[in-house]
CSV table of C-alpha atoms in Angstrom, one decimal:
chain,number,residue,atom,x,y,z
A,505,MET,CA,-80.5,-38.4,32.6
A,506,LEU,CA,-76.8,-39.3,32.9
A,507,ARG,CA,-76.4,-39.1,29.1
A,508,LEU,CA,-78.0,-35.7,28.9
A,509,THR,CA,-75.6,-34.4,31.6
A,510,ARG,CA,-72.6,-35.6,29.6
A,511,SER,CA,-73.9,-34.1,26.4
A,512,TRP,CA,-74.5,-30.8,28.2
A,513,LYS,CA,-70.9,-30.7,29.5
A,514,ALA,CA,-69.5,-31.5,26.0
A,515,VAL,CA,-71.5,-28.7,24.4
A,516,MET,CA,-70.4,-26.2,27.1
A,517,GLY,CA,-66.8,-27.2,26.6
A,518,MET,CA,-66.9,-26.6,22.8
A,519,VAL,CA,-68.6,-23.2,23.4
A,520,PHE,CA,-65.8,-22.2,25.8
A,521,ILE,CA,-63.0,-23.2,23.4
A,522,LEU,CA,-64.6,-21.4,20.5
A,523,THR,CA,-65.0,-18.3,22.6
A,524,LEU,CA,-61.3,-18.3,23.5
A,525,LEU,CA,-60.3,-18.8,19.9
A,526,LEU,CA,-62.5,-15.9,18.8
A,527,LEU,CA,-61.1,-13.6,21.5
A,528,GLY,CA,-57.5,-14.5,20.4
A,529,PHE,CA,-58.3,-13.8,16.8
A,530,ILE,CA,-59.7,-10.4,17.6
A,531,ASN,CA,-56.7,-9.5,19.7
A,532,HIS,CA,-54.4,-10.6,16.9
A,533,MET,CA,-56.1,-8.4,14.4
A,534,LYS,CA,-55.9,-5.4,16.8
A,535,LEU,CA,-52.1,-6.0,17.3
A,536,LYS,CA,-51.6,-6.3,13.6
A,537,GLU,CA,-53.1,-2.9,13.0
A,538,LYS,CA,-50.9,-1.2,15.6
A,539,ALA,CA,-47.3,-0.2,14.9
A,540,PHE,CA,-44.5,-2.0,16.6
A,541,PRO,CA,-42.7,-0.2,19.4
A,542,GLN,CA,-39.3,1.5,18.5
A,543,LYS,CA,-37.2,-1.1,20.4
A,544,SER,CA,-38.9,-4.0,18.6
A,545,ARG,CA,-38.1,-2.4,15.3
A,546,GLN,CA,-34.4,-2.0,16.3
A,547,ILE,CA,-34.2,-5.6,17.4
A,548,TYR,CA,-35.7,-6.8,14.1
A,549,ALA,CA,-33.3,-4.5,12.2
A,550,VAL,CA,-30.3,-6.0,14.0
A,551,ILE,CA,-31.5,-9.5,13.4
A,552,ALA,CA,-31.9,-8.7,9.7
A,553,GLU,CA,-28.4,-7.2,9.5
A,554,TYR,CA,-26.8,-10.2,11.1
A,555,GLY,CA,-28.8,-12.5,8.9
A,556,SER,CA,-27.5,-10.8,5.8
A,557,ARG,CA,-23.9,-11.1,7.1
A,558,LEU,CA,-24.4,-14.8,7.8
A,559,TYR,CA,-25.8,-15.3,4.3
A,560,ASN,CA,-22.8,-13.5,2.7
A,561,TYR,CA,-20.4,-15.5,4.8
A,562,GLN,CA,-22.0,-18.7,3.8
A,563,ALA,CA,-21.9,-17.6,0.2
A,564,ARG,CA,-18.1,-17.0,0.5
A,565,LEU,CA,-17.7,-20.5,2.0
A,566,ARG,CA,-19.6,-21.9,-1.0
A,567,MET,CA,-17.1,-20.2,-3.4
A,568,PRO,CA,-15.5,-22.7,-5.7
A,569,LYS,CA,-12.0,-23.8,-4.9
A,570,GLU,CA,-10.8,-22.6,-8.4
A,571,GLN,CA,-11.9,-19.0,-7.6
A,572,LEU,CA,-10.1,-19.1,-4.2
A,573,GLU,CA,-6.9,-20.3,-5.9
A,574,LEU,CA,-7.2,-17.5,-8.5
A,575,LEU,CA,-7.6,-14.9,-5.8
A,576,LYS,CA,-4.6,-16.3,-4.0
A,577,LYS,CA,-2.5,-16.0,-7.2
A,578,GLU,CA,-3.7,-12.5,-7.9
A,579,SER,CA,-2.8,-11.5,-4.4
A,580,GLN,CA,0.7,-13.0,-4.8
A,581,THR,CA,1.2,-11.2,-8.1
A,582,LEU,CA,0.1,-7.9,-6.5
A,583,GLU,CA,2.5,-8.4,-3.7
A,584,ASN,CA,5.4,-9.2,-6.0
A,585,ASN,CA,4.7,-6.2,-8.2
A,586,PHE,CA,4.6,-4.0,-5.1
A,587,ARG,CA,8.0,-5.2,-4.0
A,588,GLU,CA,9.4,-4.5,-7.4
A,589,ILE,CA,8.0,-1.0,-7.4
A,590,LEU,CA,9.6,-0.3,-4.0
A,591,PHE,CA,12.9,-1.7,-5.2
A,592,LEU,CA,12.9,0.4,-8.3
A,593,ILE,CA,12.0,3.5,-6.4
A,594,GLU,CA,15.0,2.9,-4.1
A,595,GLN,CA,17.3,2.3,-7.1
A,596,ILE,CA,16.1,5.5,-8.8
A,597,ASP,CA,16.8,7.6,-5.7
A,598,VAL,CA,20.3,6.1,-5.5
A,599,LEU,CA,21.0,6.9,-9.1
A,600,LYS,CA,19.7,10.4,-8.8
A,601,ALA,CA,22.0,11.1,-5.8
A,602,LEU,CA,25.0,9.7,-7.7
A,603,LEU,CA,24.3,11.8,-10.8
A,604,ARG,CA,23.9,14.9,-8.7
A,605,ASP,CA,27.2,14.3,-6.9
A,606,MET,CA,29.0,13.6,-10.2
A,607,ARG,CA,27.7,16.8,-11.8
A,608,ASP,CA,28.5,18.9,-8.8
A,609,GLY,CA,32.1,17.6,-8.8
A,610,LEU,CA,32.6,18.1,-12.5
A,611,HIS,CA,31.1,21.6,-12.3
A,612,ASN,CA,33.5,22.6,-9.6
A,613,TYR,CA,36.5,21.1,-11.4
A,614,SER,CA,35.8,23.0,-14.6
A,615,TRP,CA,35.5,26.4,-12.9
A,616,ASN,CA,38.4,25.9,-10.6
A,617,ALA,CA,40.8,25.1,-13.5
A,618,ASP,CA,40.5,28.7,-14.8
A,619,ILE,CA,39.3,27.5,-18.2
A,620,ASP,CA,37.3,29.5,-20.6
A,621,PRO,CA,33.5,28.8,-19.9
A,622,ALA,CA,32.8,27.6,-23.4
A,623,GLU,CA,35.9,25.3,-23.4
A,624,GLY,CA,35.2,24.2,-19.9
A,625,TRP,CA,31.7,23.1,-20.9
A,626,ASN,CA,33.0,21.1,-23.8
A,627,HIS,CA,35.6,19.5,-21.5
A,628,THR,CA,32.8,18.6,-19.0
A,629,GLU,CA,30.9,16.9,-21.8
A,630,VAL,CA,33.9,14.8,-22.7
A,631,ILE,CA,34.3,13.7,-19.1
A,632,ASP,CA,30.6,12.9,-18.9
A,633,GLU,CA,30.9,10.7,-22.0
A,634,GLU,CA,34.0,9.0,-20.7
A,635,MET,CA,32.4,8.3,-17.2
A,636,SER,CA,29.2,7.1,-18.9
A,637,ASN,CA,31.3,4.6,-20.9
A,638,LEU,CA,33.1,3.5,-17.8
A,639,VAL,CA,29.9,3.0,-15.9
A,640,ASN,CA,28.5,0.9,-18.8
A,641,TYR,CA,31.6,-1.2,-18.9
A,642,ILE,CA,31.4,-1.9,-15.2
A,643,LEU,CA,27.8,-2.8,-15.4
A,644,LYS,CA,28.4,-5.1,-18.3
A,645,LYS,CA,31.2,-6.9,-16.3
A,646,LEU,CA,28.9,-7.2,-13.2
A,647,ARG,CA,26.1,-8.7,-15.3
A,648,GLU,CA,28.3,-11.3,-16.9
A,649,ASP,CA,27.9,-14.8,-15.6
A,650,GLN,CA,30.8,-15.7,-13.4
A,651,VAL,CA,30.1,-19.4,-13.6
A,652,GLN,CA,30.1,-19.6,-17.4
A,653,MET,CA,27.7,-22.6,-17.4
A,654,ALA,CA,24.1,-22.7,-18.4
A,655,ASP,CA,21.6,-22.7,-15.5
A,656,TYR,CA,18.8,-25.1,-16.1
A,657,ALA,CA,17.2,-24.1,-12.9
A,658,LEU,CA,16.7,-20.5,-14.1
A,659,LYS,CA,13.0,-19.4,-13.8
A,660,SER,CA,13.1,-17.2,-16.9
A,661,ALA,CA,14.2,-20.2,-18.9
A,662,GLY,CA,11.2,-22.3,-17.8
A,663,ALA,CA,12.3,-23.8,-14.5
A,664,SER,CA,9.9,-23.7,-11.5
A,665,VAL,CA,9.6,-24.7,-7.8
A,666,VAL,CA,7.2,-27.5,-7.1
A,667,GLU,CA,5.5,-26.2,-3.9
A,668,ALA,CA,4.0,-29.6,-3.0
A,669,GLY,CA,7.6,-30.9,-2.5
A,670,THR,CA,9.0,-27.8,-0.9
A,671,SER,CA,9.2,-26.7,2.7
A,672,GLU,CA,6.8,-24.0,4.1
A,673,SER,CA,8.1,-20.4,4.0
A,674,TYR,CA,9.1,-18.7,7.3
A,675,LYS,CA,6.3,-16.6,8.6
A,676,ASN,CA,7.4,-13.3,10.2
A,677,ASN,CA,4.6,-11.0,11.5
A,678,LYS,CA,7.1,-8.1,11.6
A,679,ALA,CA,7.8,-8.4,7.9
A,680,LYS,CA,4.8,-6.5,6.6
A,681,LEU,CA,4.2,-3.7,4.1
A,682,TYR,CA,2.5,-0.8,5.8
A,683,TRP,CA,0.3,2.0,4.4
A,684,HIS,CA,-0.6,4.8,6.8
A,685,GLY,CA,0.4,2.5,9.7
A,686,ILE,CA,-1.8,-0.4,8.7
A,687,GLY,CA,-0.1,-3.7,7.7
A,688,PHE,CA,-1.7,-5.2,4.7
A,689,LEU,CA,0.8,-7.5,3.0
A,690,ASN,CA,3.3,-9.9,4.3
A,691,TYR,CA,6.7,-8.9,3.0
A,692,GLU,CA,8.1,-12.4,2.3
A,693,MET,CA,9.7,-13.9,-0.8
A,694,PRO,CA,8.3,-16.9,-2.5
A,695,PRO,CA,10.4,-20.1,-2.9
A,696,ASP,CA,11.0,-19.5,-6.7
A,697,ILE,CA,13.1,-16.4,-5.8
A,698,ILE,CA,16.1,-18.9,-5.5
A,699,LEU,CA,15.8,-19.5,-9.3
A,700,GLN,CA,16.3,-15.8,-10.2
A,701,PRO,CA,19.5,-13.9,-10.8
A,702,ASP,CA,18.6,-10.8,-8.9
A,703,VAL,CA,20.6,-11.2,-5.7
A,704,HIS,CA,20.2,-8.2,-3.3
A,705,PRO,CA,20.1,-8.2,0.5
A,706,GLY,CA,16.8,-9.5,1.7
A,707,LYS,CA,15.7,-10.9,-1.7
A,708,CYS,CA,15.9,-14.5,-0.5
A,709,TRP,CA,13.6,-17.4,0.4
A,710,ALA,CA,13.5,-18.1,4.1
A,711,PHE,CA,12.2,-21.3,5.7
A,712,PRO,CA,11.9,-21.9,9.5
A,713,GLY,CA,14.8,-23.6,11.3
A,714,SER,CA,18.0,-24.9,9.9
A,715,GLN,CA,16.6,-27.8,7.8
A,716,GLY,CA,14.4,-27.5,4.8
A,717,HIS,CA,14.1,-28.6,1.1
A,718,ALA,CA,13.1,-27.3,-2.3
A,719,LEU,CA,11.9,-29.4,-5.2
A,720,ILE,CA,12.9,-27.9,-8.6
A,721,LYS,CA,11.5,-28.8,-12.0
A,722,LEU,CA,14.3,-27.9,-14.5
A,723,ALA,CA,13.8,-26.0,-17.7
A,724,ARG,CA,14.6,-29.3,-19.6
A,725,LYS,CA,15.9,-32.8,-19.1
A,726,ILE,CA,19.7,-32.9,-18.4
A,727,ILE,CA,22.4,-35.1,-17.0
A,728,PRO,CA,23.3,-32.9,-14.0
A,729,THR,CA,27.0,-32.3,-13.5
A,730,ALA,CA,27.3,-29.5,-11.0
A,731,VAL,CA,25.3,-27.1,-8.8
A,732,THR,CA,26.0,-23.5,-7.7
A,733,MET,CA,25.0,-21.9,-4.4
A,734,GLU,CA,25.1,-18.1,-4.1
A,735,HIS,CA,24.6,-15.9,-1.0
A,736,ILE,CA,25.4,-12.3,-0.1
A,737,SER,CA,28.6,-11.4,1.7
A,738,GLU,CA,28.8,-10.1,5.3
A,739,LYS,CA,30.0,-6.7,3.9
A,740,VAL,CA,26.6,-6.0,2.3
A,741,SER,CA,24.4,-7.7,4.8
A,742,PRO,CA,22.3,-5.2,6.8
A,743,SER,CA,22.9,-7.1,10.0
A,744,GLY,CA,26.6,-7.5,9.5
A,745,ASN,CA,26.5,-11.3,9.5
A,746,ILE,CA,25.1,-14.1,7.4
A,747,SER,CA,24.4,-16.7,10.1
A,748,SER,CA,21.2,-17.6,8.2
A,749,ALA,CA,23.2,-18.8,5.2
A,750,PRO,CA,23.0,-22.5,4.3
A,751,LYS,CA,26.0,-24.5,5.5
A,752,GLU,CA,25.6,-28.3,4.8
A,753,PHE,CA,23.4,-29.3,2.0
A,754,SER,CA,22.7,-32.3,-0.3
A,755,VAL,CA,21.3,-32.7,-3.8
A,756,TYR,CA,19.1,-35.5,-5.2
A,757,GLY,CA,17.8,-36.3,-8.6
A,758,VAL,CA,14.1,-37.2,-8.7
A,759,LEU,CA,12.6,-39.7,-11.2
A,760,LYS,CA,9.2,-39.9,-12.8
A,761,GLN,CA,8.0,-36.3,-13.1
A,762,CYS,CA,9.2,-35.1,-9.7
A,763,GLU,CA,7.4,-37.8,-7.8
A,764,GLY,CA,9.5,-40.9,-8.1
A,765,GLU,CA,12.7,-42.4,-6.6
A,766,GLU,CA,15.4,-40.0,-5.3
A,767,ILE,CA,19.0,-40.5,-6.5
A,768,PHE,CA,21.8,-39.1,-4.3
A,769,LEU,CA,24.0,-36.7,-6.3
A,770,GLY,CA,26.3,-35.3,-3.5
A,771,GLN,CA,26.6,-33.5,-0.2
A,772,PHE,CA,28.5,-30.3,0.2
A,773,VAL,CA,29.3,-27.3,2.5
A,774,TYR,CA,28.8,-23.7,1.6
A,775,ASN,CA,31.7,-21.7,3.0
A,776,LYS,CA,30.5,-18.4,4.3
A,777,THR,CA,34.0,-16.9,4.3
A,778,GLY,CA,34.7,-17.9,0.7
A,779,THR,CA,33.4,-16.3,-2.5
A,780,THR,CA,29.7,-15.5,-2.7
A,781,VAL,CA,29.3,-17.8,-5.7
A,782,GLN,CA,30.4,-21.4,-5.1
A,783,THR,CA,30.1,-24.3,-7.6
A,784,PHE,CA,30.1,-28.0,-6.6
A,785,ALA,CA,30.6,-31.0,-8.9
A,786,LEU,CA,28.0,-33.8,-8.7
A,787,GLN,CA,28.3,-37.5,-8.9
A,788,HIS,CA,27.8,-39.0,-12.4
A,789,VAL,CA,24.3,-39.9,-13.3
A,790,PRO,CA,23.7,-42.2,-16.3
A,791,GLU,CA,20.2,-40.9,-17.1
A,792,PHE,CA,18.5,-37.7,-17.9
A,793,LEU,CA,16.6,-36.0,-15.1
A,794,LEU,CA,13.9,-33.3,-15.1
A,795,CYS,CA,13.7,-32.7,-11.4
A,796,VAL,CA,16.2,-32.2,-8.6
A,797,LYS,CA,15.7,-31.7,-4.8
A,798,LEU,CA,17.9,-29.4,-2.7
A,799,LYS,CA,18.0,-30.4,1.0
A,800,ILE,CA,19.5,-27.9,3.5
A,801,LEU,CA,20.9,-29.9,6.4
A,802,SER,CA,22.2,-26.9,8.6
A,803,ASN,CA,22.9,-23.2,8.5
A,804,TRP,CA,25.6,-21.0,10.0
A,805,GLY,CA,24.0,-20.5,13.4
A,806,HIS,CA,20.7,-18.6,13.0
A,807,PRO,CA,18.2,-20.0,15.5
A,808,ASN,CA,15.0,-19.1,13.7
A,809,TYR,CA,15.4,-19.4,9.9
A,810,THR,CA,17.6,-20.2,6.9
A,811,CYS,CA,17.7,-17.9,3.9
A,812,LEU,CA,18.5,-19.1,0.3
A,813,TYR,CA,19.4,-16.5,-2.3
A,814,ARG,CA,20.2,-18.4,-5.6
A,815,PHE,CA,20.6,-22.0,-6.5
A,816,ARG,CA,21.7,-23.1,-10.0
A,817,VAL,CA,21.8,-26.5,-11.7
A,818,HIS,CA,24.3,-27.2,-14.6
A,819,GLY,CA,24.6,-30.2,-16.8
A,820,THR,CA,24.4,-31.8,-20.3
A,821,PRO,CA,21.0,-31.3,-22.0
A,822,LYS,CA,19.2,-34.0,-23.8
A,823,ASP,CA,19.6,-33.8,-27.6
A,824,ASP,CA,16.0,-33.5,-29.0
A,825,SER,CA,17.1,-33.5,-32.6
């Protein structure tokens, strides 16, 4: 009798469980046939959108390092090209204004001299030609190298800055290029600007504080004999002073492809009241070097950054013949 009672309870329990499962299945099929409420659809849409964004973000994180470096270089190239375009636009505007003033002055001179119009026009052409020759002569003199020594740290000759051995650039959030009020590019110069001859106010490499260094791979192996430091004068500085100019600096030769022992070549002071281009003789080195390191030890008082315009390295090249 006891066994029959237990069997009965077991059978009733199974029946109860099967009944619940059947009711649940029927309700599930009914819900499946009905449309979701509007709020539920919106919630699922938001979840799907954020899921898509998360997937895209993860895909960007999985982007190979080479592609990231390529994008960085392309961005730097775009920034440099944009700076050059802005500079050329400014120069074109200045030249247009100068030509306009010159023509107005020559026109007034020819008519005020009571000369026959035809003769006056010919006279103006002669003056135009003479002034053009004078301008070309002045430009030629300005472009001539004042140092009269080969620069083996010139970028266009093959020299470069080794960024791994160079200080970080000064970050200035105010120095941005703007388009319709939106800042989109940091207007800062790369370190290799110090290896280029174009010296204009603002075209310098800035690093934070008064101490920094730059590792330079020369265009070829030389026995270094001298270096030249160049900076703008206070007369052309937009701020009226050059407190960010380097003051004390030292130069070292670096062995073994820019990664070896450093050889002291000399310590000097750039005089901000002297000429803008100053050359310093180095200690004699008995071996050829491919790399030099410039170490700035102090500036002329600027509390935030130091700005380098141009640095040259002179010497005796290795005879490859």
